Structures are given as C-alpha cells and as structure tokens.
Amino acid sequence: MFSRVLSNLQKLQRTCCGQVFMRMMNLCHEKHSRWVFSHLPSAMIQEPRVALDVGCGGGHNIAHLLTMFPKARVFGADYSEASIERSGQYNRAAVKSGRLDLRVADVAHLPYADGTFNLVTAFDTIYFWPSGSFREIARVAASGATFVIGNELSRPKDGGSLARVVPMTIYTVEELREQLEEAGFCDVVTRRNGRWICVMARKP
C-alpha cells in the first residue's frame, strides 16, 4: 500500500488509490492554490489569452485559471494519463466548449510551438522535473509571459522522510531564482507564507 502511495506522488495511476489521491490533492492544496492565485494580478502585464498549467494533476488549478481568466484558452499538460482523464472530468464543461485542451506530455518535451503561452503555472510539481525543464518552459512562453511556481515545500528539511524515499528536489527561493534567470527569465518576484512560496518570473 505504501509503495502505491509513493508511486502516485510522482505519477498518478489509473487505480483506486490513484483516484483517491487525486481527490485528496484537490482538497489538500486548495488553500495554497488560492494564496498563489491571489498574487497573479500584480504579476501580469495583461490578462492572458492562452495559459498552460504544467503538471495539472486532478485539474483543480485549471479550474482556477478558467474562472480567473474567462477570456483565455487554457491548456493542461501532465505525463500521467490518469491525471489528464481526471482533469477532463473535473473541467468537463470547458473541455466540451473547446476552452480547455488537455495533453499527456513530458515537461522536458512539451508538444507546443515556441512562444505559445502568455501564462504558465506549475503547482507542487517542479520537485520531480528533470534538469533543463525551465528552458522548455521558456521556449513555449511568449515574450512578456509570466511563469508562476507555487510550492508548499521550500526548504530541503520540509520534505522530511518523504524526500528520502521519493526521488524529488526541494528548491530554495535562491535556487529557483538562479535557475529561472539561467533559463532566460527576468524580473523574478517571490512571496512567502511560512514554508509556502510563490515565485513569479517574466520572459523578456
């Protein structure tokens, strides 16, 4: 049972455990998500026309994007087929209307053209991203786009025993700033609430 839980932390599965885990994710991350989204207006140059949520999980943050930016077309990407299915179910009306496009994809090789998105979000997912993924985000981001990272863990010690059994990297604010700037982003702004962080950067 424990091994199933660990596997769902990295990649949600099409199992009963996976379905329960997705529902738990949507509920448990609600307060953090709302806190991160509260900072978006101050970081945005203008309302996005096309937004992407990478590592969309159970689809809860996609629902926030759809509500917050009613004129935007929203995309969701996750390398778990179960996550894409769940996100589609959670946002069924947006999928049916054509406002939401969901794809199974690896963050290191996103299936989108250069400069597609005005806004890219990533919630509690970069812990598992391979090296160089921020450059891929920069590639698909349009000039002037905002990249928003929301993490509930922001210090190595925050992961506790979990970080010892699950392959993950917990980044500090300083490490994120350095990696974002190396990837070509600028104007990095950070917000902290206890161990929660919101990091926002702009593509020139």
CSV table of C-alpha atoms in Angstrom, one decimal:
chain,number,residue,atom,x,y,z
A,1,MET,CA,0.0,0.0,0.0
A,2,PHE,CA,2.8,2.4,0.9
A,3,SER,CA,4.5,1.8,-2.4
A,4,ARG,CA,1.3,2.7,-4.2
A,5,VAL,CA,1.1,6.0,-2.4
A,6,LEU,CA,4.7,6.8,-3.3
A,7,SER,CA,4.2,6.0,-7.0
A,8,ASN,CA,1.2,8.3,-7.1
A,9,LEU,CA,3.2,11.2,-5.7
A,10,GLN,CA,5.3,11.2,-8.8
A,11,LYS,CA,2.9,10.0,-11.4
A,12,LEU,CA,-0.8,9.5,-10.7
A,13,GLN,CA,-2.0,6.0,-11.6
A,14,ARG,CA,-5.3,4.6,-13.0
A,15,THR,CA,-6.1,2.7,-9.8
A,16,CYS,CA,-8.5,3.2,-6.9
A,17,CYS,CA,-5.5,4.5,-4.9
A,18,GLY,CA,-4.7,7.0,-7.7
A,19,GLN,CA,-8.3,8.2,-7.9
A,20,VAL,CA,-8.5,8.8,-4.2
A,21,PHE,CA,-5.1,10.5,-4.3
A,22,MET,CA,-6.2,12.9,-7.0
A,23,ARG,CA,-9.3,13.9,-5.0
A,24,MET,CA,-7.1,14.4,-1.9
A,25,MET,CA,-4.7,16.6,-3.9
A,26,ASN,CA,-7.6,18.9,-5.0
A,27,LEU,CA,-8.8,19.3,-1.4
A,28,CYS,CA,-5.4,19.5,0.4
A,29,HIS,CA,-3.9,22.0,-1.9
A,30,GLU,CA,-6.9,24.3,-2.1
A,31,LYS,CA,-5.6,27.0,0.4
A,32,HIS,CA,-2.2,27.1,-1.1
A,33,SER,CA,-3.6,27.4,-4.6
A,34,ARG,CA,-5.8,30.3,-3.7
A,35,TRP,CA,-2.9,32.0,-2.0
A,36,VAL,CA,-0.7,31.7,-5.1
A,37,PHE,CA,-3.5,32.8,-7.4
A,38,SER,CA,-4.1,35.9,-5.3
A,39,HIS,CA,-0.6,37.2,-6.4
A,40,LEU,CA,-1.2,36.8,-10.1
A,41,PRO,CA,-2.9,40.1,-10.9
A,42,SER,CA,0.1,42.0,-9.6
A,43,ALA,CA,2.5,39.9,-11.8
A,44,MET,CA,0.5,40.1,-15.0
A,45,ILE,CA,1.2,42.8,-17.6
A,46,GLN,CA,-2.2,42.0,-19.2
A,47,GLU,CA,-4.8,39.3,-19.0
A,48,PRO,CA,-3.5,36.1,-20.7
A,49,ARG,CA,-5.1,34.9,-23.9
A,50,VAL,CA,-3.5,31.5,-23.7
A,51,ALA,CA,-2.5,29.8,-20.4
A,52,LEU,CA,-0.8,26.5,-19.6
A,53,ASP,CA,-0.8,24.5,-16.3
A,54,VAL,CA,2.1,22.0,-16.3
A,55,GLY,CA,1.6,19.0,-14.0
A,56,CYS,CA,-2.1,19.6,-13.9
A,57,GLY,CA,-2.8,16.7,-11.6
A,58,GLY,CA,-6.5,16.5,-10.6
A,59,GLY,CA,-7.5,19.6,-12.6
A,60,HIS,CA,-8.2,21.9,-9.7
A,61,ASN,CA,-5.8,24.7,-10.6
A,62,ILE,CA,-7.0,24.5,-14.2
A,63,ALA,CA,-10.5,25.3,-12.8
A,64,HIS,CA,-9.0,28.4,-11.1
A,65,LEU,CA,-7.4,29.5,-14.4
A,66,LEU,CA,-10.7,29.1,-16.3
A,67,THR,CA,-12.6,31.1,-13.7
A,68,MET,CA,-9.9,33.8,-13.1
A,69,PHE,CA,-9.3,34.4,-16.9
A,70,PRO,CA,-12.7,33.9,-18.6
A,71,LYS,CA,-11.5,35.0,-22.0
A,72,ALA,CA,-8.4,32.8,-22.0
A,73,ARG,CA,-7.9,29.4,-23.7
A,74,VAL,CA,-6.4,27.1,-21.2
A,75,PHE,CA,-4.1,24.1,-21.7
A,76,GLY,CA,-3.1,21.4,-19.2
A,77,ALA,CA,-0.2,19.0,-19.5
A,78,ASP,CA,0.8,16.1,-17.4
A,79,TYR,CA,2.7,12.9,-18.0
A,80,SER,CA,0.1,10.8,-16.2
A,81,GLU,CA,-2.8,9.7,-18.4
A,82,ALA,CA,-4.8,9.3,-15.2
A,83,SER,CA,-4.2,12.9,-14.3
A,84,ILE,CA,-5.4,14.1,-17.8
A,85,GLU,CA,-8.5,12.0,-17.5
A,86,ARG,CA,-9.3,13.3,-14.1
A,87,SER,CA,-8.6,16.9,-15.1
A,88,GLY,CA,-11.0,16.4,-18.0
A,89,GLN,CA,-13.7,15.1,-15.8
A,90,TYR,CA,-13.3,17.9,-13.3
A,91,ASN,CA,-13.5,20.5,-16.0
A,92,ARG,CA,-15.9,18.7,-18.3
A,93,ALA,CA,-17.8,21.8,-19.5
A,94,ALA,CA,-14.6,23.6,-20.5
A,95,VAL,CA,-13.4,20.6,-22.5
A,96,LYS,CA,-16.8,20.4,-24.2
A,97,SER,CA,-16.8,24.1,-25.1
A,98,GLY,CA,-13.3,23.9,-26.5
A,99,ARG,CA,-11.8,26.3,-23.9
A,100,LEU,CA,-9.7,23.6,-22.4
A,101,ASP,CA,-7.1,21.4,-24.2
A,102,LEU,CA,-5.5,18.6,-22.2
A,103,ARG,CA,-2.5,16.5,-23.3
A,104,VAL,CA,-0.3,13.8,-21.9
A,105,ALA,CA,3.2,15.3,-22.1
A,106,ASP,CA,6.6,15.3,-20.6
A,107,VAL,CA,7.7,18.8,-19.3
A,108,ALA,CA,11.1,18.2,-20.9
A,109,HIS,CA,9.5,17.9,-24.4
A,110,LEU,CA,6.2,19.9,-24.4
A,111,PRO,CA,4.1,19.5,-27.6
A,112,TYR,CA,3.6,23.2,-28.2
A,113,ALA,CA,5.1,25.7,-30.6
A,114,ASP,CA,7.6,28.3,-29.5
A,115,GLY,CA,6.1,31.4,-27.8
A,116,THR,CA,2.6,30.0,-27.4
A,117,PHE,CA,1.6,30.9,-23.9
A,118,ASN,CA,1.1,34.2,-22.0
A,119,LEU,CA,0.9,32.5,-18.7
A,120,VAL,CA,2.4,29.2,-17.4
A,121,THR,CA,1.7,27.8,-14.0
A,122,ALA,CA,3.3,24.9,-12.1
A,123,PHE,CA,1.9,23.9,-8.7
A,124,ASP,CA,3.9,21.4,-6.5
A,125,THR,CA,5.3,19.7,-9.4
A,126,ILE,CA,8.8,21.0,-10.1
A,127,TYR,CA,10.2,18.8,-7.4
A,128,PHE,CA,10.0,16.0,-10.0
A,129,TRP,CA,11.1,17.8,-13.1
A,130,PRO,CA,14.3,16.8,-15.0
A,131,SER,CA,17.2,19.2,-15.4
A,132,GLY,CA,16.6,21.8,-18.2
A,133,SER,CA,12.8,21.9,-17.8
A,134,PHE,CA,12.8,25.6,-17.1
A,135,ARG,CA,14.4,26.2,-20.6
A,136,GLU,CA,11.5,24.2,-22.1
A,137,ILE,CA,9.0,26.4,-20.3
A,138,ALA,CA,10.9,29.5,-21.6
A,139,ARG,CA,10.6,28.1,-25.1
A,140,VAL,CA,6.8,27.8,-25.1
A,141,ALA,CA,6.3,31.1,-23.3
A,142,ALA,CA,5.6,34.2,-25.3
A,143,SER,CA,7.5,37.4,-24.9
A,144,GLY,CA,6.2,39.1,-21.8
A,145,ALA,CA,4.7,35.9,-20.5
A,146,THR,CA,4.5,35.2,-16.8
A,147,PHE,CA,5.8,31.9,-15.3
A,148,VAL,CA,4.3,31.1,-11.8
A,149,ILE,CA,5.6,28.5,-9.5
A,150,GLY,CA,3.7,27.5,-6.4
A,151,ASN,CA,5.4,25.2,-3.9
A,152,GLU,CA,4.3,24.1,-0.5
A,153,LEU,CA,7.8,22.9,0.3
A,154,SER,CA,10.7,25.4,0.0
A,155,ARG,CA,13.5,24.1,2.2
A,156,PRO,CA,15.2,20.7,2.0
A,157,LYS,CA,14.1,19.9,5.6
A,158,ASP,CA,10.5,20.4,4.7
A,159,GLY,CA,10.4,17.1,2.8
A,160,GLY,CA,11.3,15.1,5.9
A,161,SER,CA,11.2,11.4,5.5
A,162,LEU,CA,9.3,11.7,2.2
A,163,ALA,CA,12.2,13.3,0.5
A,164,ARG,CA,14.4,10.3,1.5
A,165,VAL,CA,12.1,7.7,-0.2
A,166,VAL,CA,10.7,9.7,-3.2
A,167,PRO,CA,13.1,11.0,-5.8
A,168,MET,CA,12.5,14.7,-5.6
A,169,THR,CA,14.3,18.0,-5.3
A,170,ILE,CA,13.1,20.7,-2.9
A,171,TYR,CA,14.3,24.1,-4.1
A,172,THR,CA,15.0,27.1,-2.1
A,173,VAL,CA,13.9,30.5,-3.3
A,174,GLU,CA,17.5,31.4,-4.1
A,175,GLU,CA,18.0,28.2,-6.2
A,176,LEU,CA,14.8,28.9,-8.1
A,177,ARG,CA,15.8,32.5,-8.9
A,178,GLU,CA,19.2,31.3,-10.2
A,179,GLN,CA,17.7,28.6,-12.4
A,180,LEU,CA,15.0,30.9,-13.8
A,181,GLU,CA,17.5,33.5,-14.7
A,182,GLU,CA,19.7,30.9,-16.3
A,183,ALA,CA,16.7,29.7,-18.4
A,184,GLY,CA,16.2,33.3,-19.7
A,185,PHE,CA,13.5,34.6,-17.3
A,186,CYS,CA,13.8,38.0,-15.6
A,187,ASP,CA,12.0,40.2,-13.0
A,188,VAL,CA,11.8,37.3,-10.6
A,189,VAL,CA,9.5,38.1,-7.7
A,190,THR,CA,9.0,35.9,-4.6
A,191,ARG,CA,6.3,35.7,-1.9
A,192,ARG,CA,6.5,33.5,1.2
A,193,ASN,CA,3.9,32.3,3.7
A,194,GLY,CA,5.6,30.0,6.2
A,195,ARG,CA,7.1,27.2,4.1
A,196,TRP,CA,4.8,28.1,1.1
A,197,ILE,CA,6.4,30.0,-1.7
A,198,CYS,CA,5.1,31.7,-4.8
A,199,VAL,CA,7.7,32.6,-7.4
A,200,MET,CA,6.8,34.7,-10.5
A,201,ALA,CA,9.1,35.5,-13.4
A,202,ARG,CA,8.7,37.1,-16.8
A,203,LYS,CA,10.1,36.1,-20.1
A,204,PRO,CA,11.7,39.2,-21.8
